[in-house]
């Protein structure tokens, strides 16, 4: 039985004061939500204050990115170990904004996923096709490549603990979410590949989140798809009430 995860990716939004106020509001709402792991991914500057504000609650914290080295001469970077020390238990890796705007690729994702595991954290690794690739019918090929290169060398045990976020790039921040059928098809394909390449047990344990214009109004239907184990939410996670509504609709039983 996979516990769903609903993770809020705040991107470059919210000051420390705004972030802490949000956590106080959200933690008052989430105690009645059971059977779902709630995760918030603030900016690096808000990581520690948010972790402190969430201490003792049902909310876990994620970094939005990490560097693959433990330490070194890498101006501007933050390591997984440092994010862990600041209170993060998860780290998002390979988000499409990192891939398109900051030159990340499957090779850097691979190094980062390993670094996150080495720091004792759980990676939330993002994969997904662009609109061009979907229109050229390349979606499955793109996913195959992101899985083979991005997760190369992981143990079956690590793949079982890995969280994958399927985020079609054309659905991110556009208001145009994948239909439940499109999500179901892609998630089913990803799980089949995990089974073929990493074994049945790892495939059965790995959580696959959907991301891309998730809102309170479309969460329940997406969560009702058999291989969808929660969501990575951008824009709609910025308001605590709306995010809470998504969290409360994230279990298949809620459909
Ligand atoms: P969105 O972003 O929910 O605003 O589409 C999702 C993401 O970037 O993870």
XYZ file of N, CA and C and ligand atoms in Angstrom:
774
model
N 0.850 -1.201 0.000
C 0.000 0.000 0.000
C 0.887 1.253 0.000
N 0.709 2.086 -1.012
C 1.532 3.291 -1.098
C 0.786 4.477 -0.464
N 1.451 5.152 0.488
C 0.843 6.359 1.059
C 1.019 7.508 0.072
N -0.073 8.151 -0.342
C 0.079 9.269 -1.280
C 0.833 10.440 -0.655
N 1.447 11.215 -1.517
C 2.153 12.431 -1.091
C 1.552 13.606 -1.851
N 1.269 14.690 -1.148
C 0.927 15.935 -1.836
C 1.984 16.958 -1.437
N 2.758 17.393 -2.424
C 3.861 18.312 -2.159
C 3.580 19.664 -2.806
N 3.766 20.722 -2.040
C 3.602 22.088 -2.562
C 4.961 22.654 -2.932
N 5.124 22.965 -4.205
C 6.371 23.564 -4.694
C 6.146 25.074 -4.796
N 6.724 25.802 -3.857
C 6.479 27.250 -3.813
C 7.319 28.029 -4.816
N 8.277 27.357 -5.458
C 9.149 28.044 -6.431
C 9.748 29.293 -5.768
N 9.925 30.402 -6.512
C 10.547 31.588 -5.903
C 9.466 32.545 -5.396
N 8.626 32.016 -4.505
C 7.573 32.807 -3.879
C 7.688 32.671 -2.362
N 7.238 33.684 -1.671
C 7.091 33.756 -0.214
C 8.399 34.117 0.506
N 8.294 35.220 1.230
C 9.369 35.622 2.139
C 9.317 34.687 3.345
N 10.307 34.794 4.219
C 10.307 33.968 5.433
C 9.039 34.237 6.244
N 8.698 35.517 6.406
C 7.513 35.864 7.220
C 6.247 35.273 6.603
N 6.110 35.379 5.282
C 4.923 34.833 4.610
C 4.879 33.308 4.733
N 6.049 32.697 4.608
C 6.128 31.235 4.653
C 5.731 30.706 6.037
N 6.227 31.350 7.072
C 5.939 30.896 8.444
C 4.455 31.090 8.760
N 3.895 32.215 8.314
C 2.463 32.475 8.541
C 1.625 31.383 7.864
N 2.009 31.017 6.661
C 1.324 29.954 5.894
C 1.336 28.646 6.689
N 2.513 28.282 7.219
C 2.622 27.004 7.939
C 1.704 26.997 9.156
N 1.648 28.116 9.868
C 0.750 28.178 11.028
C -0.695 27.960 10.594
N -1.075 28.540 9.461
C -2.446 28.370 8.978
C -2.700 26.924 8.543
N -1.749 26.363 7.793
C -1.950 25.006 7.273
C -1.953 23.978 8.405
N -1.059 24.146 9.375
C -0.985 23.104 10.404
C -2.239 23.070 11.278
N -2.971 24.158 11.289
C -4.248 24.144 12.015
C -5.297 23.326 11.255
N -5.108 23.166 9.932
C -6.107 22.451 9.118
C -5.791 20.970 8.932
N -4.501 20.594 8.873
C -4.166 19.233 8.467
C -4.347 18.105 9.490
N -4.509 18.377 10.784
C -4.580 17.230 11.702
C -5.668 16.221 11.366
N -6.750 16.669 10.733
C -7.827 15.724 10.432
C -7.575 14.943 9.135
N -6.475 15.235 8.451
C -6.178 14.511 7.214
C -5.277 13.333 7.543
N -5.748 12.134 7.268
C -4.918 10.970 7.537
C -4.639 10.231 6.229
N -3.601 9.419 6.251
C -3.304 8.582 5.091
C -2.704 9.331 3.922
N -2.187 10.521 4.150
C -1.486 11.257 3.090
C -0.326 12.036 3.707
N 0.820 12.003 3.033
C 1.981 12.759 3.505
C 1.960 14.143 2.863
N 1.945 15.166 3.695
C 1.955 16.548 3.203
C 3.394 17.066 3.219
N 3.828 17.669 2.106
C 5.198 18.174 1.994
C 5.155 19.608 1.465
N 5.982 20.474 2.018
C 6.105 21.842 1.511
C 7.540 22.091 1.072
N 7.707 22.720 -0.088
C 9.049 23.033 -0.596
C 9.222 24.546 -0.698
N 9.732 25.179 0.377
C 9.971 26.627 0.350
C 11.316 26.950 -0.318
N 11.625 28.227 -0.434
C 12.950 28.627 -0.929
C 14.005 28.245 0.115
N 15.270 28.272 -0.281
C 16.328 27.901 0.662
C 16.338 28.794 1.900
N 16.084 30.092 1.706
C 16.153 30.996 2.864
C 15.056 30.685 3.882
N 13.940 30.129 3.411
C 12.820 29.844 4.324
C 12.840 28.396 4.838
N 13.803 27.602 4.360
C 13.808 26.171 4.693
C 13.808 25.923 6.210
N 14.765 26.524 6.893
C 14.880 26.259 8.325
C 13.712 26.856 9.117
N 13.348 28.131 8.872
C 12.186 28.676 9.600
C 10.904 27.876 9.360
N 10.709 27.401 8.126
C 9.500 26.617 7.824
C 9.565 25.267 8.539
N 10.742 24.652 8.547
C 10.888 23.367 9.251
C 10.598 23.544 10.738
N 11.071 24.639 11.301
C 10.809 24.911 12.725
C 9.314 25.124 12.979
N 8.679 25.887 12.082
C 7.246 26.172 12.242
C 6.407 24.902 12.085
N 6.928 23.924 11.312
C 6.172 22.692 11.053
C 6.496 21.590 12.046
N 7.493 21.827 12.905
C 7.937 20.780 13.845
C 6.762 20.239 14.669
N 6.675 18.902 14.751
C 5.607 18.291 15.546
C 4.275 18.225 14.813
N 4.238 18.666 13.559
C 2.989 18.608 12.784
C 3.080 17.459 11.773
N 2.061 17.326 10.920
C 2.070 16.276 9.900
C 2.727 16.744 8.610
N 3.386 17.924 8.653
C 3.958 18.514 7.439
C 5.461 18.242 7.379
N 5.933 17.663 6.274
C 7.373 17.471 6.065
C 7.864 18.529 5.081
N 9.189 18.723 5.067
C 9.764 19.825 4.282
C 10.670 19.278 3.176
N 10.633 19.945 2.027
C 11.492 19.577 0.892
C 12.316 20.776 0.446
N 13.546 20.510 -0.014
C 14.302 21.529 -0.740
C 13.822 21.488 -2.196
N 13.956 22.602 -2.907
C 13.501 22.633 -4.303
C 14.569 22.128 -5.264
N 15.800 21.993 -4.760
C 16.932 21.557 -5.565
C 18.091 21.338 -4.594
N 19.101 20.624 -5.008
C 20.341 20.528 -4.222
C 21.506 20.331 -5.197
N 22.717 20.584 -4.717
C 23.901 20.239 -5.512
C 24.282 18.793 -5.201
N 25.013 18.158 -6.120
C 25.327 16.734 -5.921
C 26.537 16.501 -5.015
N 27.385 17.544 -4.839
C 28.536 17.355 -3.947
C 28.135 17.702 -2.517
N 28.883 17.142 -1.572
C 28.603 17.400 -0.158
C 29.002 18.815 0.242
N 30.135 19.257 -0.294
C 30.631 20.609 -0.047
C 31.674 20.915 -1.105
N 32.085 22.173 -1.208
C 33.122 22.497 -2.180
C 32.994 23.913 -2.702
N 33.856 24.241 -3.685
C 33.877 25.579 -4.271
C 32.816 25.655 -5.366
N 31.563 25.799 -4.965
C 30.433 25.869 -5.903
C 29.558 27.060 -5.504
N 30.030 28.240 -5.827
C 29.359 29.479 -5.400
C 27.866 29.470 -5.712
N 27.095 29.741 -4.689
C 25.648 29.856 -4.880
C 24.885 28.565 -4.686
N 25.582 27.455 -4.496
C 24.907 26.158 -4.395
C 24.690 25.733 -2.935
N 23.779 24.792 -2.743
C 23.472 24.235 -1.420
C 23.458 22.713 -1.552
N 24.155 22.015 -0.670
C 24.214 20.549 -0.779
C 23.011 19.893 -0.104
N 22.825 18.622 -0.445
C 21.738 17.859 0.172
C 21.946 17.765 1.681
N 23.182 17.548 2.090
C 23.495 17.457 3.519
C 23.095 18.747 4.246
N 23.364 19.878 3.599
C 23.019 21.172 4.211
C 21.505 21.361 4.292
N 20.813 20.944 3.229
C 19.346 21.051 3.234
C 18.770 20.148 4.322
N 19.382 18.973 4.481
C 18.940 18.024 5.515
C 19.099 18.648 6.896
N 20.265 19.251 7.104
C 20.531 19.872 8.405
C 19.535 21.001 8.697
N 19.112 21.696 7.626
C 18.156 22.807 7.795
C 16.736 22.306 8.049
N 16.518 20.993 7.871
C 15.201 20.441 8.211
C 14.459 19.761 7.077
N 15.098 19.672 5.890
C 14.410 19.039 4.754
C 14.564 17.523 4.806
N 13.471 16.819 4.583
C 13.518 15.355 4.485
C 13.420 14.904 3.034
N 12.940 15.788 2.173
C 12.790 15.505 0.743
C 13.560 16.560 -0.050
N 13.889 16.245 -1.301
C 14.429 17.262 -2.206
C 13.876 17.023 -3.611
N 13.327 18.080 -4.193
C 12.890 18.012 -5.587
C 14.145 18.057 -6.451
N 14.179 17.225 -7.465
C 15.345 17.150 -8.342
C 14.864 17.141 -9.792
N 15.520 17.929 -10.651
C 15.233 17.866 -12.089
C 13.900 18.462 -12.499
N 13.415 19.444 -11.729
C 12.174 20.117 -12.144
C 12.371 20.690 -13.558
N 11.313 20.747 -14.342
C 11.471 21.187 -15.740
C 11.980 22.624 -15.829
N 11.677 23.448 -14.805
C 12.234 24.816 -14.835
C 13.750 24.776 -14.649
N 14.236 23.846 -13.855
C 15.686 23.679 -13.705
C 16.289 23.156 -15.013
N 15.559 22.266 -15.664
C 16.085 21.687 -16.913
C 16.111 22.736 -18.025
N 15.012 23.514 -18.177
C 14.962 24.430 -19.322
C 15.670 25.760 -19.037
N 15.625 26.245 -17.800
C 16.194 27.576 -17.526
C 17.620 27.509 -16.980
N 17.999 26.373 -16.379
C 19.291 26.322 -15.696
C 20.173 25.158 -16.167
N 19.858 24.624 -17.339
C 20.760 23.657 -17.981
C 20.862 22.291 -17.328
N 19.895 21.906 -16.517
C 19.984 20.565 -15.927
C 19.599 19.505 -16.942
N 20.137 18.324 -16.773
C 19.809 17.225 -17.691
C 19.754 15.915 -16.913
N 19.526 14.840 -17.624
C 19.368 13.551 -16.938
C 20.631 13.154 -16.171
N 21.799 13.570 -16.674
C 23.048 13.217 -15.988
C 23.138 13.949 -14.638
N 22.772 15.234 -14.619
C 22.836 15.955 -13.330
C 21.755 15.436 -12.391
N 20.596 15.083 -12.951
C 19.524 14.506 -12.122
C 20.037 13.233 -11.456
N 20.725 12.415 -12.228
C 21.253 11.156 -11.706
C 22.194 11.400 -10.509
N 23.094 12.361 -10.637
C 24.040 12.640 -9.550
C 23.298 13.198 -8.336
N 22.290 14.033 -8.603
C 21.556 14.655 -7.497
C 20.695 13.633 -6.744
N 20.068 12.735 -7.485
C 19.241 11.704 -6.833
C 20.115 10.894 -5.876
N 21.304 10.514 -6.325
C 22.209 9.740 -5.467
C 22.637 10.552 -4.253
N 22.905 11.850 -4.462
C 23.334 12.706 -3.349
C 22.216 12.842 -2.315
N 20.990 12.931 -2.781
C 19.852 13.065 -1.868
C 19.714 11.800 -1.017
N 19.829 10.642 -1.659
C 19.788 9.384 -0.902
C 20.954 9.317 0.087
N 22.141 9.721 -0.364
C 23.325 9.644 0.503
C 23.162 10.529 1.739
N 22.383 11.605 1.597
C 22.162 12.513 2.737
C 21.039 12.008 3.649
N 20.472 10.847 3.315
C 19.403 10.289 4.155
C 18.046 10.923 3.890
N 17.900 11.489 2.681
C 16.637 12.142 2.318
C 15.967 11.366 1.178
N 14.757 11.807 0.833
C 14.006 11.177 -0.250
C 13.937 12.115 -1.454
N 14.408 11.669 -2.622
C 14.303 12.524 -3.806
C 12.884 12.515 -4.379
N 12.443 13.672 -4.851
C 11.227 13.770 -5.664
C 11.730 14.152 -7.056
N 11.922 13.159 -7.913
C 12.578 13.382 -9.204
C 11.532 13.635 -10.289
N 11.679 14.766 -10.991
C 10.671 15.171 -11.982
C 11.051 14.701 -13.383
N 10.072 14.135 -14.066
C 10.243 13.759 -15.471
C 8.989 14.196 -16.229
N 9.087 14.260 -17.549
C 7.908 14.661 -18.320
C 8.301 15.223 -19.668
N 7.364 15.151 -20.611
C 7.624 15.554 -21.995
C 7.155 16.977 -22.272
N 7.730 17.599 -23.298
C 7.270 18.919 -23.740
C 6.077 18.728 -24.687
N 5.434 19.829 -25.038
C 4.290 19.752 -25.955
C 4.731 19.211 -27.319
N 5.869 19.706 -27.817
C 6.406 19.229 -29.107
C 6.594 17.727 -29.091
N 7.192 17.251 -28.011
C 7.457 15.804 -27.905
C 6.153 15.016 -27.860
N 5.154 15.540 -27.149
C 3.857 14.838 -27.103
C 3.235 14.816 -28.495
N 3.290 15.963 -29.185
C 2.660 16.017 -30.506
C 3.373 15.134 -31.523
N 4.664 14.891 -31.294
C 5.406 13.975 -32.191
C 5.298 12.519 -31.720
N 4.412 12.281 -30.741
C 4.237 10.916 -30.207
C 5.489 10.344 -29.559
N 6.285 11.225 -28.941
C 7.542 10.761 -28.354
C 7.476 10.630 -26.832
N 6.282 10.817 -26.271
C 6.166 10.861 -24.808
C 6.824 9.660 -24.122
N 6.486 8.469 -24.554
C 7.019 7.274 -23.879
C 8.538 7.155 -24.060
N 9.036 7.532 -25.256
C 10.489 7.483 -25.483
C 11.212 8.453 -24.556
N 10.625 9.651 -24.418
C 11.245 10.663 -23.550
C 11.265 10.160 -22.109
N 10.155 9.606 -21.647
C 10.093 9.093 -20.274
C 11.102 7.966 -20.084
N 11.208 7.081 -21.085
C 12.155 5.959 -20.991
C 13.581 6.479 -20.812
N 13.893 7.516 -21.592
C 15.238 8.042 -21.522
C 15.491 8.729 -20.164
N 14.505 9.474 -19.691
C 14.669 10.151 -18.396
C 14.809 9.134 -17.266
N 14.109 8.003 -17.387
C 14.201 6.963 -16.348
C 15.554 6.244 -16.443
N 15.939 5.831 -17.646
C 17.181 5.041 -17.759
C 18.387 5.886 -17.365
N 18.451 7.129 -17.860
C 19.627 7.955 -17.540
C 19.525 8.558 -16.139
N 18.354 9.024 -15.770
C 18.205 9.714 -14.489
C 18.351 8.783 -13.295
N 17.939 7.511 -13.459
C 17.937 6.599 -12.310
C 18.962 5.471 -12.469
N 19.877 5.661 -13.422
C 20.913 4.667 -13.660
C 21.726 4.416 -12.382
N 21.957 3.157 -12.068
C 22.825 2.826 -10.939
C 22.128 2.785 -9.587
N 20.869 3.153 -9.533
C 20.164 3.072 -8.246
C 19.899 1.613 -7.893
N 19.899 1.311 -6.612
C 19.565 -0.044 -6.177
C 18.044 -0.219 -6.236
N 17.597 -1.454 -6.231
C 16.146 -1.686 -6.251
C 15.510 -1.103 -4.990
N 16.243 -1.187 -3.885
C 15.733 -0.616 -2.636
C 15.549 0.901 -2.766
N 16.499 1.570 -3.410
C 16.385 3.026 -3.596
C 15.210 3.374 -4.510
N 15.030 2.590 -5.564
C 13.908 2.872 -6.479
C 12.584 2.706 -5.730
N 12.530 1.760 -4.815
C 11.322 1.585 -4.009
C 11.026 2.796 -3.133
N 12.085 3.478 -2.697
C 11.905 4.648 -1.826
C 11.811 5.961 -2.598
N 12.155 5.893 -3.884
C 12.145 7.086 -4.736
C 10.720 7.614 -4.929
N 10.599 8.928 -5.048
C 9.325 9.524 -5.465
C 9.561 10.130 -6.840
N 8.738 9.746 -7.802
C 8.835 10.306 -9.152
C 7.661 11.259 -9.331
N 7.920 12.434 -9.904
C 6.810 13.335 -10.259
C 6.719 13.368 -11.783
N 5.615 12.847 -12.319
C 5.376 12.971 -13.751
C 4.744 14.336 -13.988
N 5.507 15.216 -14.637
C 5.020 16.570 -14.888
C 5.152 16.892 -16.375
N 4.070 16.718 -17.143
C 4.147 17.112 -18.546
C 4.437 18.617 -18.619
N 5.495 18.994 -19.321
C 5.961 20.384 -19.286
C 4.867 21.341 -19.766
N 4.054 20.887 -20.706
C 2.984 21.724 -21.266
C 1.855 21.983 -20.263
N 1.860 21.275 -19.158
C 0.796 21.450 -18.159
C 1.247 22.300 -16.975
N 2.540 22.644 -16.921
C 3.059 23.341 -15.743
C 2.797 24.841 -15.844
N 2.019 25.354 -14.912
C 1.745 26.790 -14.842
C 0.892 27.308 -15.981
N 0.277 26.418 -16.744
C -0.487 26.838 -17.920
C -1.991 26.802 -17.692
N -2.410 26.175 -16.599
C -3.841 26.005 -16.354
C -4.403 24.842 -17.146
N -3.551 24.193 -17.931
C -3.998 23.093 -18.779
C -3.451 21.784 -18.200
N -4.251 21.107 -17.382
C -3.747 19.871 -16.769
C -3.916 18.697 -17.727
N -3.127 17.658 -17.509
C -3.337 16.427 -18.285
C -4.700 15.873 -17.897
N -5.381 15.234 -18.837
C -6.637 14.580 -18.478
C -6.301 13.377 -17.600
N -7.259 12.904 -16.816
C -6.985 11.711 -16.010
C -6.511 10.549 -16.891
N -7.022 10.446 -18.098
C -6.598 9.364 -19.003
C -5.135 9.535 -19.412
N -4.771 10.782 -19.757
C -3.369 11.020 -20.151
C -2.429 10.736 -18.980
N -2.826 11.177 -17.776
C -1.995 10.940 -16.597
C -1.894 9.436 -16.339
N -3.026 8.762 -16.420
C -3.065 7.339 -16.141
C -2.161 6.552 -17.098
N -2.213 6.932 -18.370
C -1.391 6.274 -19.393
C 0.100 6.447 -19.103
N 0.485 7.699 -18.789
C 1.901 7.975 -18.529
C 2.358 7.293 -17.236
N 1.543 7.376 -16.190
C 1.928 6.746 -14.915
C 2.021 5.228 -15.069
N 1.079 4.667 -15.812
C 1.111 3.217 -16.048
C 2.374 2.818 -16.797
N 2.743 3.642 -17.776
C 3.958 3.353 -18.547
C 5.195 3.412 -17.638
N 5.257 4.447 -16.812
C 6.420 4.594 -15.913
C 6.515 3.379 -14.982
N 5.372 2.952 -14.422
C 5.434 1.825 -13.486
C 5.810 0.525 -14.203
N 5.344 0.365 -15.423
C 5.728 -0.825 -16.188
C 7.241 -0.862 -16.402
N 7.800 0.290 -16.783
C 9.262 0.352 -16.995
C 10.008 0.070 -15.689
N 9.525 0.616 -14.578
C 10.197 0.375 -13.295
C 10.188 -1.120 -12.994
N 9.063 -1.768 -13.299
C 8.943 -3.214 -13.063
C 9.952 -3.971 -13.919
N 10.037 -3.571 -15.209
C 10.948 -4.272 -16.126
C 12.412 -4.049 -15.741
N 12.731 -2.833 -15.328
C 14.135 -2.478 -15.143
C 14.613 -2.595 -13.698
N 13.704 -2.510 -12.731
C 14.141 -2.543 -11.329
C 13.409 -3.596 -10.496
N 12.461 -4.316 -11.104
C 11.787 -5.400 -10.393
C 10.425 -5.018 -9.844
N 9.624 -6.067 -9.591
C 8.230 -5.872 -9.206
C 8.087 -5.152 -7.862
N 8.963 -5.487 -6.906
C 8.809 -4.904 -5.577
C 9.092 -3.400 -5.590
N 10.204 -3.028 -6.249
C 10.551 -1.605 -6.337
C 9.442 -0.841 -7.051
N 8.917 -1.419 -8.138
C 7.871 -0.746 -8.912
C 6.595 -0.574 -8.095
N 6.312 -1.564 -7.265
C 5.085 -1.500 -6.468
C 5.193 -0.467 -5.343
N 6.433 -0.206 -4.898
C 6.619 0.712 -3.759
C 6.816 2.168 -4.171
N 7.381 2.390 -5.357
C 7.722 3.747 -5.807
C 6.458 4.596 -5.950
N 6.458 5.776 -5.337
C 5.313 6.675 -5.496
C 5.488 7.532 -6.738
N 4.456 7.612 -7.555
C 4.496 8.428 -8.778
C 3.440 9.525 -8.632
N 3.909 10.768 -8.476
C 3.010 11.909 -8.307
C 2.707 12.517 -9.666
N 1.544 13.128 -9.790
C 1.250 13.895 -11.004
C 1.479 15.376 -10.699
N 2.029 16.109 -11.638
C 2.202 17.555 -11.475
C 1.890 18.290 -12.759
N 1.292 19.476 -12.624
C 0.943 20.291 -13.796
C -0.481 20.776 -13.683
N -0.635 22.015 -13.178
C -1.955 22.652 -13.055
C -2.939 21.838 -12.201
N -2.427 21.233 -11.127
C -3.322 20.567 -10.169
C -4.050 21.646 -9.359
N -5.353 21.462 -9.201
C -6.201 22.415 -8.466
C -7.170 21.613 -7.595
N -7.839 22.283 -6.658
C -8.835 21.548 -5.867
C -9.863 20.854 -6.765
N -10.213 21.487 -7.882
C -11.260 20.948 -8.755
C -10.877 19.735 -9.578
N -9.577 19.473 -9.771
C -9.230 18.302 -10.592
C -8.469 17.219 -9.813
N -8.183 17.472 -8.531
C -7.367 16.516 -7.768
C -8.034 15.160 -7.594
N -9.320 15.162 -7.218
C -9.969 13.892 -6.874
C -9.971 12.944 -8.072
N -10.240 13.482 -9.256
C -10.293 12.619 -10.434
C -8.905 12.072 -10.787
N -7.896 12.940 -10.663
C -6.526 12.476 -10.928
C -6.127 11.421 -9.900
N -6.466 11.678 -8.628
C -6.097 10.745 -7.556
C -6.815 9.412 -7.690
N -7.900 9.400 -8.437
C -8.652 8.164 -8.629
C -7.999 7.216 -9.622
N -6.971 7.682 -10.340
C -6.287 6.805 -11.308
C -5.365 5.846 -10.550
N -5.338 4.583 -10.958
C -4.652 3.567 -10.155
C -3.159 3.814 -9.906
N -2.450 4.424 -10.840
C -1.012 4.601 -10.628
C -0.632 6.012 -10.197
N -1.614 6.828 -9.852
C -1.331 8.194 -9.383
C -1.310 8.180 -7.854
N -0.146 8.511 -7.290
C 0.040 8.418 -5.840
C 0.177 9.789 -5.195
N -0.585 10.772 -5.699
C -0.525 12.104 -5.126
C -0.105 13.122 -6.168
N 0.321 14.293 -5.692
C 0.575 15.392 -6.632
C 1.716 16.294 -6.185
N 2.370 16.900 -7.185
C 3.309 17.993 -6.953
C 2.605 19.251 -7.463
N 2.358 20.176 -6.561
C 1.479 21.314 -6.854
C 2.269 22.613 -6.804
N 2.207 23.397 -7.874
C 2.890 24.692 -7.894
C 1.948 25.809 -7.468
N 1.403 26.518 -8.450
C 0.590 27.712 -8.199
C -0.491 27.525 -7.140
N -1.190 26.398 -7.210
C -2.324 26.195 -6.289
C -1.877 25.833 -4.872
N -0.557 25.713 -4.647
C -0.097 25.427 -3.280
C 0.189 26.717 -2.516
N 0.109 27.858 -3.197
C 0.524 29.116 -2.563
C -0.501 29.644 -1.551
N -1.718 29.169 -1.661
C -2.764 29.556 -0.703
C -3.055 28.353 0.206
N -2.917 28.516 1.529
C -3.050 27.345 2.418
C -4.419 26.670 2.345
N -5.485 27.449 2.193
C -6.829 26.853 2.146
C -6.988 25.990 0.882
N -6.559 26.531 -0.254
C -6.649 25.780 -1.518
C -5.770 24.533 -1.472
N -4.571 24.680 -0.887
C -3.670 23.527 -0.805
C -4.275 22.456 0.098
N -4.864 22.891 1.195
C -5.528 21.943 2.098
C -6.637 21.180 1.351
N -7.381 21.895 0.512
C -8.453 21.227 -0.246
C -7.879 20.166 -1.190
N -6.747 20.476 -1.798
C -6.095 19.484 -2.663
C -5.660 18.276 -1.829
N -5.031 18.552 -0.681
C -4.587 17.459 0.203
C -5.775 16.574 0.578
N -6.877 17.190 0.921
C -8.013 16.395 1.409
C -8.705 15.620 0.278
N -8.375 15.948 -0.984
C -8.955 15.189 -2.107
C -7.938 14.253 -2.750
N -6.855 13.994 -2.057
C -5.748 13.276 -2.701
C -5.800 11.776 -2.531
N -6.735 11.273 -1.737
C -6.819 9.817 -1.574
C -7.881 9.253 -2.490
N -7.605 8.102 -3.100
C -8.577 7.503 -4.012
C -9.952 7.346 -3.378
N -9.977 7.094 -2.071
C -11.259 6.892 -1.391
C -12.104 8.166 -1.369
N -11.422 9.316 -1.590
C -12.137 10.596 -1.530
C -12.898 10.869 -2.819
N -12.691 10.033 -3.845
C -13.369 10.290 -5.142
C -14.856 10.021 -5.030
P 1.753 24.209 -11.404
O 3.287 23.786 -11.210
O 0.951 23.429 -10.413
O 1.727 25.691 -11.147
O 1.386 23.866 -12.806
C 3.635 22.455 -10.958
C 5.134 22.368 -10.737
O 5.867 23.185 -11.304
O 5.620 21.495 -9.996
